mmCIF file of C-alpha atoms in Angstrom:
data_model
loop_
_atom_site.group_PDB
_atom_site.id
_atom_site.type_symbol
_atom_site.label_atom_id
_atom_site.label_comp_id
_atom_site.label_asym_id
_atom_site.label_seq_id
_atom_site.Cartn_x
_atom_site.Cartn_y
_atom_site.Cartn_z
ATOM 1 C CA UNK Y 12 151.792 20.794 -11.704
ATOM 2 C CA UNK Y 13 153.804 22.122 -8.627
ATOM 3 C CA UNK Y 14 154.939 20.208 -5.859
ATOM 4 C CA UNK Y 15 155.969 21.423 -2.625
ATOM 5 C CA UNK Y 16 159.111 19.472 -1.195
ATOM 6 C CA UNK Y 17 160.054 19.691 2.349
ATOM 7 C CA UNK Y 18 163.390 20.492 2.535
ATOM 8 C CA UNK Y 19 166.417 20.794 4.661
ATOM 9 C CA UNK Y 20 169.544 20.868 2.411
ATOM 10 C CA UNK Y 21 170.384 17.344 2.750
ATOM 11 C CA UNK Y 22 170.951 14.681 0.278
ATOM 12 C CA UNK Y 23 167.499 13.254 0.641
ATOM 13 C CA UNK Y 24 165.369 16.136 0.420
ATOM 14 C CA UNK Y 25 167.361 16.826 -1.980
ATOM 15 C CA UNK Y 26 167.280 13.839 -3.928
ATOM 16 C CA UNK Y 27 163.381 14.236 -3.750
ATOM 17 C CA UNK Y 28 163.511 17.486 -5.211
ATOM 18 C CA UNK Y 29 165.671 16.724 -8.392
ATOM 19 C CA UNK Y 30 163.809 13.004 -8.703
ATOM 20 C CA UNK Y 31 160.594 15.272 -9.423
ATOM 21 C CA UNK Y 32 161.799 17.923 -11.306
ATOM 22 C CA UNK Y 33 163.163 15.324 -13.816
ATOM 23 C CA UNK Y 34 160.100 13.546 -13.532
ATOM 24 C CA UNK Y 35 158.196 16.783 -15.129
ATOM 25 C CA UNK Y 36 156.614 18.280 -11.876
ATOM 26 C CA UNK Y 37 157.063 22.412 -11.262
ATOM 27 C CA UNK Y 38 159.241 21.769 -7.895
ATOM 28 C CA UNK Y 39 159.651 24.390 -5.080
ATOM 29 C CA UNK Y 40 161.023 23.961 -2.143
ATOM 30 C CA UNK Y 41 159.730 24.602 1.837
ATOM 31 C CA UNK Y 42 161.607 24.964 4.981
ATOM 32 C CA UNK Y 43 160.425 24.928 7.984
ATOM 33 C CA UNK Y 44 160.829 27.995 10.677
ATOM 34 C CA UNK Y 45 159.321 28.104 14.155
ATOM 35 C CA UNK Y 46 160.239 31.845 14.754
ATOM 36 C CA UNK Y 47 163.500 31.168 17.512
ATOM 37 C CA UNK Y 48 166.433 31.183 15.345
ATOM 38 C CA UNK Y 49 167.168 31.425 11.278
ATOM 39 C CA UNK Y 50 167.523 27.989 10.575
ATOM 40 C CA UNK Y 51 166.519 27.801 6.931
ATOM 41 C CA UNK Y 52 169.691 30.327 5.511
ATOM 42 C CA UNK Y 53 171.445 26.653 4.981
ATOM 43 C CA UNK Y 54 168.789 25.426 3.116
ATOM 44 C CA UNK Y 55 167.809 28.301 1.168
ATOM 45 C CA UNK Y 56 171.545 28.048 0.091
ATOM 46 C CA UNK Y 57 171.345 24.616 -1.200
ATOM 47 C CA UNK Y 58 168.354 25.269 -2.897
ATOM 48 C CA UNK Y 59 169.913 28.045 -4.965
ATOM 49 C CA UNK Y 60 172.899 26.049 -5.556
ATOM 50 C CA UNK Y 61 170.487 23.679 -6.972
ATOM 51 C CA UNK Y 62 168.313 26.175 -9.239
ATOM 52 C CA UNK Y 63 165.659 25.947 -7.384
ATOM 53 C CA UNK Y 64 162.666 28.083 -5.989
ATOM 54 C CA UNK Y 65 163.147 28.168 -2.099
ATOM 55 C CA UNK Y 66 160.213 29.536 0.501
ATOM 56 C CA UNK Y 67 159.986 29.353 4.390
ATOM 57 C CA UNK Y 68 157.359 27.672 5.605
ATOM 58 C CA UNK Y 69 155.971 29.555 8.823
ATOM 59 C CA UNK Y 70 155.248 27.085 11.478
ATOM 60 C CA UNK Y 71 153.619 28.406 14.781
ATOM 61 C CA UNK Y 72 156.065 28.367 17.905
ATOM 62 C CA UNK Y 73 153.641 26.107 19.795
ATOM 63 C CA UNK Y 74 154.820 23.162 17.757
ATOM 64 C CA UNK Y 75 158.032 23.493 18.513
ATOM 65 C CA UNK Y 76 157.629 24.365 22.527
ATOM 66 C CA UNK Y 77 155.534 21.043 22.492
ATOM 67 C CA UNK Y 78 158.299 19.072 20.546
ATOM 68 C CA UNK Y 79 160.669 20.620 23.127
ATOM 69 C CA UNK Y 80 158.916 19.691 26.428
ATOM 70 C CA UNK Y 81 158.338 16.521 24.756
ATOM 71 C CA UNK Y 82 162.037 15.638 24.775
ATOM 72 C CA UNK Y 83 163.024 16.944 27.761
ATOM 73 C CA UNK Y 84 160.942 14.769 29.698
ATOM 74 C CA UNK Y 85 161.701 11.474 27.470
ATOM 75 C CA UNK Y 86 165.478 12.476 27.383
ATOM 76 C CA UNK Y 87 165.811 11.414 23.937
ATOM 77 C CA UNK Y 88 164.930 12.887 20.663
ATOM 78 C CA UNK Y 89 162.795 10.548 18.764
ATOM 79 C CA UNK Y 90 159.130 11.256 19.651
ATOM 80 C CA UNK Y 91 159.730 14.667 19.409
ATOM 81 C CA UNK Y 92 160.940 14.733 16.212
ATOM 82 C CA UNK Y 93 158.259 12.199 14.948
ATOM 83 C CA UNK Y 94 155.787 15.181 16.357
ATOM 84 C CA UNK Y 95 157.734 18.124 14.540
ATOM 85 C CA UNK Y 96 157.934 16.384 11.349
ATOM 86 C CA UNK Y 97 154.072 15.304 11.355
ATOM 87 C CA UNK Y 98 153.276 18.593 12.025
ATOM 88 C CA UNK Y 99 155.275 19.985 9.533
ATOM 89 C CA UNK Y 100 153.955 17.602 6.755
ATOM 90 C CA UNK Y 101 150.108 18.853 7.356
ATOM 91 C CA UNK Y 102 151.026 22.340 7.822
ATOM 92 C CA UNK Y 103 152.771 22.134 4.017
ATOM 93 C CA UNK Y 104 149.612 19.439 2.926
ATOM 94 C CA UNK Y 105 146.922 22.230 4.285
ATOM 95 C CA UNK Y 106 148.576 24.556 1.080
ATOM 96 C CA UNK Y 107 149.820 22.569 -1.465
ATOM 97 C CA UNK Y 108 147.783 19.648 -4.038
ATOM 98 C CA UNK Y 109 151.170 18.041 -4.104
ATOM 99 C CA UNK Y 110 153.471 17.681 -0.876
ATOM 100 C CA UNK Y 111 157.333 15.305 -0.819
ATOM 101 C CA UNK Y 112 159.869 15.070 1.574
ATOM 102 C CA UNK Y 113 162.889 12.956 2.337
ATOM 103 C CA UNK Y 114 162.245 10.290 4.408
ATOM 104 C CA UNK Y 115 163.616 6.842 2.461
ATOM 105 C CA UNK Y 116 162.144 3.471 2.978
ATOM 106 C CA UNK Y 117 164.595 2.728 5.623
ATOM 107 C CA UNK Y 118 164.517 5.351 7.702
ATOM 108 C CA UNK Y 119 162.333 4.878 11.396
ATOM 109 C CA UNK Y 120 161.872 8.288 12.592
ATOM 110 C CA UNK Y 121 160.945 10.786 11.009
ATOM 111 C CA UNK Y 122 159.074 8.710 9.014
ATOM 112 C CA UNK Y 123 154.942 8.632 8.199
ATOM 113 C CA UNK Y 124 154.082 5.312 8.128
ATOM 114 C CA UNK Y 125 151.261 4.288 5.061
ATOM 115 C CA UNK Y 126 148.362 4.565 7.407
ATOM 116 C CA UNK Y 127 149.619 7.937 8.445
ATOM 117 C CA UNK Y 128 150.165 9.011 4.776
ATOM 118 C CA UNK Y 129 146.471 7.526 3.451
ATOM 119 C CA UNK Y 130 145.381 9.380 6.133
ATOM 120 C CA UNK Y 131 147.027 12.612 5.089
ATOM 121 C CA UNK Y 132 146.174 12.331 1.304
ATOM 122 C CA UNK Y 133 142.586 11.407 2.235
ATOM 123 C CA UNK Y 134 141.839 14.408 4.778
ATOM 124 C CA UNK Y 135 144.010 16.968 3.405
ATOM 125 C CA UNK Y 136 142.846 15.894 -0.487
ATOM 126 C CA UNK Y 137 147.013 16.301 -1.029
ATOM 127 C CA UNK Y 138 149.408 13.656 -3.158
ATOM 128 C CA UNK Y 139 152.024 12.586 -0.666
ATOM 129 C CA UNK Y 140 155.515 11.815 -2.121
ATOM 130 C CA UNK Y 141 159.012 10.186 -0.165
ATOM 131 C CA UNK Y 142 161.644 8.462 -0.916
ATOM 132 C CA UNK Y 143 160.099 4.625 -0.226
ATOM 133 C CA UNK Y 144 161.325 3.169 -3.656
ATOM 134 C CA UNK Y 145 164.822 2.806 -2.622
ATOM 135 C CA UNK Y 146 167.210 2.169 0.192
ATOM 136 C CA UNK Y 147 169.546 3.405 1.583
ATOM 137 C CA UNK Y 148 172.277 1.716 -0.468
ATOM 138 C CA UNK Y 149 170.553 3.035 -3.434
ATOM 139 C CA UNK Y 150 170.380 6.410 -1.710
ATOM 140 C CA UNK Y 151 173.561 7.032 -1.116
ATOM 141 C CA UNK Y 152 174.825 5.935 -4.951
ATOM 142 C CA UNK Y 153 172.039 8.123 -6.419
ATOM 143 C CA UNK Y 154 172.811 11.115 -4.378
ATOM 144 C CA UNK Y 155 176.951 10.092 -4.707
ATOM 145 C CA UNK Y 156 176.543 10.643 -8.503
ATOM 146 C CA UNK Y 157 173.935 13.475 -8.453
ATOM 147 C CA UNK Y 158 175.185 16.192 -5.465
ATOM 148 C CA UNK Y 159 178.548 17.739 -4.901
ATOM 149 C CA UNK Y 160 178.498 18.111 -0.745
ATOM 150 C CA UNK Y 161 180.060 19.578 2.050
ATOM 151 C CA UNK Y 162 180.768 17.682 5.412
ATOM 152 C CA UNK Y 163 181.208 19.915 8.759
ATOM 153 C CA UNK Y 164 180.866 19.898 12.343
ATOM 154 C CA UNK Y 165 177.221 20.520 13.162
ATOM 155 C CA UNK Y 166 176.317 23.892 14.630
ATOM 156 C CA UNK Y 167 173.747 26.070 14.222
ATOM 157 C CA UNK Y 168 174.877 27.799 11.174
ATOM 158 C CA UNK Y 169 175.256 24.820 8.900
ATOM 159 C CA UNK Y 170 172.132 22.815 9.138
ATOM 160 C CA UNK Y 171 168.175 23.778 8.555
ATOM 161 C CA UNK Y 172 167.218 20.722 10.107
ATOM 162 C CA UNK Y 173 164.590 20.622 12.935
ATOM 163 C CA UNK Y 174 167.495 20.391 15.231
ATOM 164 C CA UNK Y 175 168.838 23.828 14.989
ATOM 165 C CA UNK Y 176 165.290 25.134 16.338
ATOM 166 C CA UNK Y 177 165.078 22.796 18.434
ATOM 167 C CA UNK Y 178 168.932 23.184 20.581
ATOM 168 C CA UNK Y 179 167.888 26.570 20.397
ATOM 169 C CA UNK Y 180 164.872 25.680 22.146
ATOM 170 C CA UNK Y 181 165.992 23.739 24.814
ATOM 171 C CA UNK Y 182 168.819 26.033 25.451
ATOM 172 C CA UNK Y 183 166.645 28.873 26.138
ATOM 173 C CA UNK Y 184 164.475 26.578 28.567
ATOM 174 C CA UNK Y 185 167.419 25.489 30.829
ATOM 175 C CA UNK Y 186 167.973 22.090 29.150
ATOM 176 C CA UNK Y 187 171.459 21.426 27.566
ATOM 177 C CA UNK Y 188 170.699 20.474 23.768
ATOM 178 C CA UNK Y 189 174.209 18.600 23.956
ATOM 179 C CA UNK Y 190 172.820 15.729 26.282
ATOM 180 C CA UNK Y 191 170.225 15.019 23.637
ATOM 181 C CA UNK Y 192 172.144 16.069 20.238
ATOM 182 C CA UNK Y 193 175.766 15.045 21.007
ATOM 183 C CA UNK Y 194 178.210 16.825 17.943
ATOM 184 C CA UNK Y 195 178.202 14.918 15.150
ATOM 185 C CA UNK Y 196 178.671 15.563 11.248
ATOM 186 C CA UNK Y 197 176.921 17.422 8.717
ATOM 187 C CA UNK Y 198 176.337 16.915 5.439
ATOM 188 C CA UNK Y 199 174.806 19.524 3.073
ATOM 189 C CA UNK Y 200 174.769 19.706 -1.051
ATOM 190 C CA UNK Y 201 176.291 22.560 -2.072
ATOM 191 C CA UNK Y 202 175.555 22.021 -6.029
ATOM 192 C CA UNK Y 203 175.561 19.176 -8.722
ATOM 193 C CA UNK Y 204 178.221 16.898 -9.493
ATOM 194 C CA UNK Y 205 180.070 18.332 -12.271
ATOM 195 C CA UNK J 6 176.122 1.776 -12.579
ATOM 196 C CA UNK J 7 173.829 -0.628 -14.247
ATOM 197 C CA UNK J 8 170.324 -1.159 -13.125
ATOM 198 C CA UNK J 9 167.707 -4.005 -14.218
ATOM 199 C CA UNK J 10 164.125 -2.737 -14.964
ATOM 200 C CA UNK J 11 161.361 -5.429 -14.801
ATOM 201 C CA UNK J 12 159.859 -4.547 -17.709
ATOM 202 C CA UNK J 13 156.063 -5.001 -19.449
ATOM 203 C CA UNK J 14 155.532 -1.801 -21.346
ATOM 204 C CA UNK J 15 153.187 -0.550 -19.519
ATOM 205 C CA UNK J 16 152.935 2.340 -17.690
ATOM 206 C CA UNK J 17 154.507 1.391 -14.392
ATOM 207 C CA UNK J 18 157.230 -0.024 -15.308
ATOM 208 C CA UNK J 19 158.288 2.748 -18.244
ATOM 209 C CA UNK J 20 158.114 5.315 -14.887
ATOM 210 C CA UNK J 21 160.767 3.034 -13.242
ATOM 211 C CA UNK J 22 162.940 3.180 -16.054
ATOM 212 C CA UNK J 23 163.148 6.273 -17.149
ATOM 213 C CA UNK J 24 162.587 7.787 -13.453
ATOM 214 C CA UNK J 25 166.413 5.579 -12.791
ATOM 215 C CA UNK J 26 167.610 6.592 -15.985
ATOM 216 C CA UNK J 27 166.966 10.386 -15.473
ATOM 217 C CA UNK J 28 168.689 10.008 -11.771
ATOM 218 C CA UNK J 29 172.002 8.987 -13.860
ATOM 219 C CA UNK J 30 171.708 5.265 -13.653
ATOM 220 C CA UNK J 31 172.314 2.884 -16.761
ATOM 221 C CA UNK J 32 169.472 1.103 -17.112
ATOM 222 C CA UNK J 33 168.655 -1.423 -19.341
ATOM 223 C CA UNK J 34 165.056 -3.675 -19.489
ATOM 224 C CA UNK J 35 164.353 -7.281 -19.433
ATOM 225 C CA UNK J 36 160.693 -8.642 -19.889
ATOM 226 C CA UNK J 37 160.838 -12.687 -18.549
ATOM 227 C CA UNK J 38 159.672 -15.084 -20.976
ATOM 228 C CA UNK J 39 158.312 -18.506 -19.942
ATOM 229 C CA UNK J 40 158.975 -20.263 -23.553
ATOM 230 C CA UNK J 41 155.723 -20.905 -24.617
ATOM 231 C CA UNK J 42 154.747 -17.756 -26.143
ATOM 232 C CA UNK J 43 156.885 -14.605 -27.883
ATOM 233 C CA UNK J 44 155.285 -12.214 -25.196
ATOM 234 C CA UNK J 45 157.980 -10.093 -25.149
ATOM 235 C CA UNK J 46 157.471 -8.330 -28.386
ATOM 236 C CA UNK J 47 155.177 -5.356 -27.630
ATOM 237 C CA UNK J 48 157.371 -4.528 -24.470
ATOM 238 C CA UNK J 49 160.280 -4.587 -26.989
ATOM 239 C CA UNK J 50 158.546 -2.369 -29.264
ATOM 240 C CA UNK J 51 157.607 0.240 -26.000
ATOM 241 C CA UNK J 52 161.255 -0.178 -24.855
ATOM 242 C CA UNK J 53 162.229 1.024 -28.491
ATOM 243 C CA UNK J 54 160.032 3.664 -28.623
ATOM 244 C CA UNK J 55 161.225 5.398 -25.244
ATOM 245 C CA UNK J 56 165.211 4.712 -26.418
ATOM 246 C CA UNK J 57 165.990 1.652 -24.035
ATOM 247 C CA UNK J 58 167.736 -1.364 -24.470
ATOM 248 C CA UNK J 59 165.225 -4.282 -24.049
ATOM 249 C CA UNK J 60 166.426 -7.573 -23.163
ATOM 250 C CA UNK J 61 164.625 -11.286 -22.693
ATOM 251 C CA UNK J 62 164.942 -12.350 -19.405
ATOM 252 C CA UNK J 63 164.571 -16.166 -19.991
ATOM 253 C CA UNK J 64 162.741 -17.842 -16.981
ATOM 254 C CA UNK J 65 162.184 -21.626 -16.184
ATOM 255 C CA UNK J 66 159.399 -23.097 -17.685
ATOM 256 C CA UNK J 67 158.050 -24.768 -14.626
ATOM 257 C CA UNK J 68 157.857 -21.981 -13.033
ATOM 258 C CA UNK J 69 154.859 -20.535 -15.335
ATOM 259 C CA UNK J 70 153.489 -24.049 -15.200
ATOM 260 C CA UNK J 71 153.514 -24.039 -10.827
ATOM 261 C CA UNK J 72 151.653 -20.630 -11.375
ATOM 262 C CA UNK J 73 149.153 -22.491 -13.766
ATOM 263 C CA UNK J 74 148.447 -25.331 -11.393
ATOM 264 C CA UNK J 75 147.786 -22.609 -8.614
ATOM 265 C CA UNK J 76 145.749 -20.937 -10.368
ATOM 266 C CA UNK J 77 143.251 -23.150 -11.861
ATOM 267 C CA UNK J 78 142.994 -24.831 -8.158
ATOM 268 C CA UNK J 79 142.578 -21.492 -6.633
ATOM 269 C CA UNK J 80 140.381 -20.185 -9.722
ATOM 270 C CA UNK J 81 141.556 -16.632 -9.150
ATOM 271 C CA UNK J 82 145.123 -15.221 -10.182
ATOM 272 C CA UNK J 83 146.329 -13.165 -7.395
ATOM 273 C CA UNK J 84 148.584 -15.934 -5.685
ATOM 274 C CA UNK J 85 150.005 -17.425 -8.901
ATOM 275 C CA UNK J 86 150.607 -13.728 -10.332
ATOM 276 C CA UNK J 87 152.639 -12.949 -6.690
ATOM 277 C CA UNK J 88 154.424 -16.349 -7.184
ATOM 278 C CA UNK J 89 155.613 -15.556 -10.743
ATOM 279 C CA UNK J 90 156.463 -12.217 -10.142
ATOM 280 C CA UNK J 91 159.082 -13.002 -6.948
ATOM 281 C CA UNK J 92 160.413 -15.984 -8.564
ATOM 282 C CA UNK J 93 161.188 -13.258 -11.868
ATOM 283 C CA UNK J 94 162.593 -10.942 -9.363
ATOM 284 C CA UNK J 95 164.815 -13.236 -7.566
ATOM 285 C CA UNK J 96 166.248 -14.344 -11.289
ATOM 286 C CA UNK J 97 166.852 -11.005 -12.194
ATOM 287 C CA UNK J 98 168.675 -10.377 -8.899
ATOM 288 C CA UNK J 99 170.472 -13.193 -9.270
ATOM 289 C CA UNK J 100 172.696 -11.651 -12.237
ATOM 290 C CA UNK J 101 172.611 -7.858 -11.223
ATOM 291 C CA UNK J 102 173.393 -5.765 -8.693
ATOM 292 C CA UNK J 103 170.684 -3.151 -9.129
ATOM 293 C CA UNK J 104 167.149 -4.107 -9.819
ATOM 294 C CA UNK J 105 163.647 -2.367 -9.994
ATOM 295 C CA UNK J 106 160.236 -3.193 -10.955
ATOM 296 C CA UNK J 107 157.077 -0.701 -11.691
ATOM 297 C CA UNK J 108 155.097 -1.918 -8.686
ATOM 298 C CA UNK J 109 153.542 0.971 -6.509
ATOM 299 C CA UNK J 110 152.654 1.937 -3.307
ATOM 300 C CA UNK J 111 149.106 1.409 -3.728
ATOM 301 C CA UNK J 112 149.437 -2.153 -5.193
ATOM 302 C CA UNK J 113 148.316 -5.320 -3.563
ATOM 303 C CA UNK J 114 149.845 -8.127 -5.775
ATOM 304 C CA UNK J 115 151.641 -8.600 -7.145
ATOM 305 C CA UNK J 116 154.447 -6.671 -4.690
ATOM 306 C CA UNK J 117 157.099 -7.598 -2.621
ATOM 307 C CA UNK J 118 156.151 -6.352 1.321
ATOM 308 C CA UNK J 119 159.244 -4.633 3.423
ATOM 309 C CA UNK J 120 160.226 -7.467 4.993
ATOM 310 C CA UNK J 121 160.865 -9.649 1.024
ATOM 311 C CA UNK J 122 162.719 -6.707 0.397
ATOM 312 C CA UNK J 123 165.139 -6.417 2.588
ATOM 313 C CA UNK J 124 165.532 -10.514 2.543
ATOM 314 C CA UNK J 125 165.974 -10.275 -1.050
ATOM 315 C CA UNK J 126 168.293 -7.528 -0.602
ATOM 316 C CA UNK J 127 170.580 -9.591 1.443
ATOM 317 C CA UNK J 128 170.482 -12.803 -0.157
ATOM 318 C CA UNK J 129 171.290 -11.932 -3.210
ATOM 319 C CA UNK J 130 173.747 -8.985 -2.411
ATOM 320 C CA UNK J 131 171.102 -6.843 -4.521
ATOM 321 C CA UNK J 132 169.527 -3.275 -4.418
ATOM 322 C CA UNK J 133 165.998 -3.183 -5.194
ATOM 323 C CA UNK J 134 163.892 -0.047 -6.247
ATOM 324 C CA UNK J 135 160.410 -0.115 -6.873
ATOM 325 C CA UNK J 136 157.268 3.072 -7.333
ATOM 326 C CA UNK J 137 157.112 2.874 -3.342
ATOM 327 C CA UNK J 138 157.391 6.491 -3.323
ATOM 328 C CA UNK J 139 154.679 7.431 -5.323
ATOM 329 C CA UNK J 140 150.525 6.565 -4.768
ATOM 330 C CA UNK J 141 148.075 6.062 -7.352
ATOM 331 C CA UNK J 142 147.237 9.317 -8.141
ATOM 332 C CA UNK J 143 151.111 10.540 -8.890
ATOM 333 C CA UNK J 144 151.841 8.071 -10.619
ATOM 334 C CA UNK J 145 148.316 8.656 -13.271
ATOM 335 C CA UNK J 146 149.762 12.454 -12.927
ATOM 336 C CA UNK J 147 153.345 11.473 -14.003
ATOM 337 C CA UNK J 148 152.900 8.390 -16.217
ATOM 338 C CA UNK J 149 150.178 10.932 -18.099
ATOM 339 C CA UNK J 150 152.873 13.894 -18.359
ATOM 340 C CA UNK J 151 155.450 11.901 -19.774
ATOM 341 C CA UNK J 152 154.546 8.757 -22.062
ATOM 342 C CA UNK J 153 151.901 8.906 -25.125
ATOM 343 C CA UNK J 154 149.722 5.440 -24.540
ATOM 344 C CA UNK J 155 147.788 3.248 -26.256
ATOM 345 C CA UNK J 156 144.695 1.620 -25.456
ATOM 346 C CA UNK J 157 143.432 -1.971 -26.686
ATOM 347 C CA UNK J 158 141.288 -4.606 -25.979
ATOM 348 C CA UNK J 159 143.517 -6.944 -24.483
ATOM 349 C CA UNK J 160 144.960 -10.075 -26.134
ATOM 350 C CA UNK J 161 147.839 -12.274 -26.649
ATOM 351 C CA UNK J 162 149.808 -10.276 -28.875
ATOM 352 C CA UNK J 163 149.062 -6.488 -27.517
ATOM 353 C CA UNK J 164 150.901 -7.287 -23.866
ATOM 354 C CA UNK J 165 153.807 -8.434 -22.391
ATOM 355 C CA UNK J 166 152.307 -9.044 -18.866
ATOM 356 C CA UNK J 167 152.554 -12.877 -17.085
ATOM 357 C CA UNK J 168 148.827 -12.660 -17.882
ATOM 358 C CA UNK J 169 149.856 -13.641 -21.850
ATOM 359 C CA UNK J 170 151.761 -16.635 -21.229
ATOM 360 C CA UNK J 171 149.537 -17.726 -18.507
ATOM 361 C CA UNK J 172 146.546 -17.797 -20.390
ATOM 362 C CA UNK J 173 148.524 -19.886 -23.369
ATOM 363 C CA UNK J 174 149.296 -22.384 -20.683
ATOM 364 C CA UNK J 175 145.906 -22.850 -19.277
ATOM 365 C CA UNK J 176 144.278 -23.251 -22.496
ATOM 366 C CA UNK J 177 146.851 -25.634 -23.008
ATOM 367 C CA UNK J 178 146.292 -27.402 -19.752
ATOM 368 C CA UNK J 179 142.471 -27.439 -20.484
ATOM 369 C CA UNK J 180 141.250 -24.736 -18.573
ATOM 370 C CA UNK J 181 139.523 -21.976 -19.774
ATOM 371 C CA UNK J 182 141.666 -18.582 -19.141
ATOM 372 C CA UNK J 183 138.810 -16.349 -19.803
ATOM 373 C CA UNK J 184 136.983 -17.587 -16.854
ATOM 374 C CA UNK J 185 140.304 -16.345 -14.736
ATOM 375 C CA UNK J 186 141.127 -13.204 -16.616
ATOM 376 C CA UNK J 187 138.074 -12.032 -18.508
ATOM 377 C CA UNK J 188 138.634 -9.764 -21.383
ATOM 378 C CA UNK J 189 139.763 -5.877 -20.120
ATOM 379 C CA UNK J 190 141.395 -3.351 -22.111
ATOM 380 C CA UNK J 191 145.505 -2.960 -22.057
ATOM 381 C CA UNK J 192 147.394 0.495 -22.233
ATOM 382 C CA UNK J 193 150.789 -0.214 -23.354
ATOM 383 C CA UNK J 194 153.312 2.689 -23.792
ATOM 384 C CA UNK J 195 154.107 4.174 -27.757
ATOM 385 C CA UNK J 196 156.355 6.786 -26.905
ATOM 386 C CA UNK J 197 157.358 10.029 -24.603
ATOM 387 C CA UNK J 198 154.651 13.045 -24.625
ATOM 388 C CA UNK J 199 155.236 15.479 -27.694
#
């Protein structure tokens, strides 16, 4: 049966991915693209480097002006990219019987929380998948001994995350993305550990 | 690295371990045992038959016979089934520094909430992994794909749930077990899916 991961390049979508594939499912993998700027060539990387199947899931541009405006006027990211990811999640659960991301049981944002995702499976008649069993201790030894990754300065070439989209976003709108992203480190898996 | 898989035979807890073993963990199964009854055996015999090493996790007898007592005053299980189950958990943490159990999402007891987690967790110096990332309906999907079950009326010698050596002690005590647990068929896993 196919599932339909959500996925950025990162070690947990990426963990997600490989945890069902080994578990029997028919994996492919979805990244997200709002039509400004393409994000998902990081991604679709990893996902080859990986073996697997990798699509780009069309969002509509709305989404992302809303998600934009939305931080702007708080001044910090978090709503905003609670919004994006929601949004995200039913756009991939309107298409797919099975849906996963990345999220891990101790993340806070993104993050749906179990009302959100009985609410999802119920309305959208979907099987909703994360990374809830294990922390982030467990996480990061799982993904240590599965993923061989690369660590770089974020720009807009290295990551698929919502971010990329979204600096280019606020850019474009007068805001300066670097008040509300400051430069920080990427990670992305680049293959299995050999 | 080594990780501890609270283990009955059934369905949820064979997902656990092979789910850890297939993400490159060593994992190795322990079924508690309360000393009054050889319980154990047909999780050994499941554990054999998916290729696992099965240990006994040997637990306090006072323990099973607090769970009794709350029981039979409460004349339902749930709270004495939650009060065995963390009191096996915290053994088994006390001795390893990776532990899981088969409980899911969609469980009510017996299941450790967030917050008995992360206590646990930092108690003990322990990771804990559980089937929070999957609902009810994955976990029939992927439990279905992978192990070949079998299906009996339930009784003493076809399980390795508390349920076995709870009802030995209660009949032992006087009470009458099938008024608490009345009879209900057991799946127990015989193998991975030809």
């Amino acid at each position: 049966m196919k599932a339909a991961v959500l996925y950025s390049g990162g070690k947990d979508s990426s963990f997600t991915a490989v945890m069902l594939k080994r578990l029997g499912l028919d994996v492919e993998l979805y990244t997200a693209n709002f039509g400004v700027y393409d994000s998902y060539i990081p991604a679709s990387k990893s996902a080859k480097s990986l073996g697997f199947k990798h699509n780009v899931l069309k969002m509509d541009t709305e989404i992302l002006k809303t998600t934009c405006e939305k931080i702007l006027e708080d001044g910090f990211p978090n709503d905003g990219i609670k919004y994006i990811h929601e949004k995200t999640v039913e756009t991939l659960a309107s298409n797919h019987d099975i849906i996963a991301d990345g999220t891990r049981r101790d993340d806070r944002t993104p993050k749906l929380n179990i009302n959100q995702i009985k609410s999802l499976e119920d309305r959208l008649n979907v099987q909703y998948i994360n990374l809830d069993s294990f922390g982030h201790k467990s996480v990061k030894l799982i993904t240590g001994n599965l993923f061989e990754i690369s660590k770089e300065k974020s720009n807009k070439d290295t990551s698929s995350d919502f971010e990329v989209e979204i600096r280019t976003m606020i850019d474009e709108m007068g805001g300066n993305s670097l008040d509300i992203f400051p430069e920080h480190y990427q990670t992305r898996v680049i293959g299995y550990k050999k």
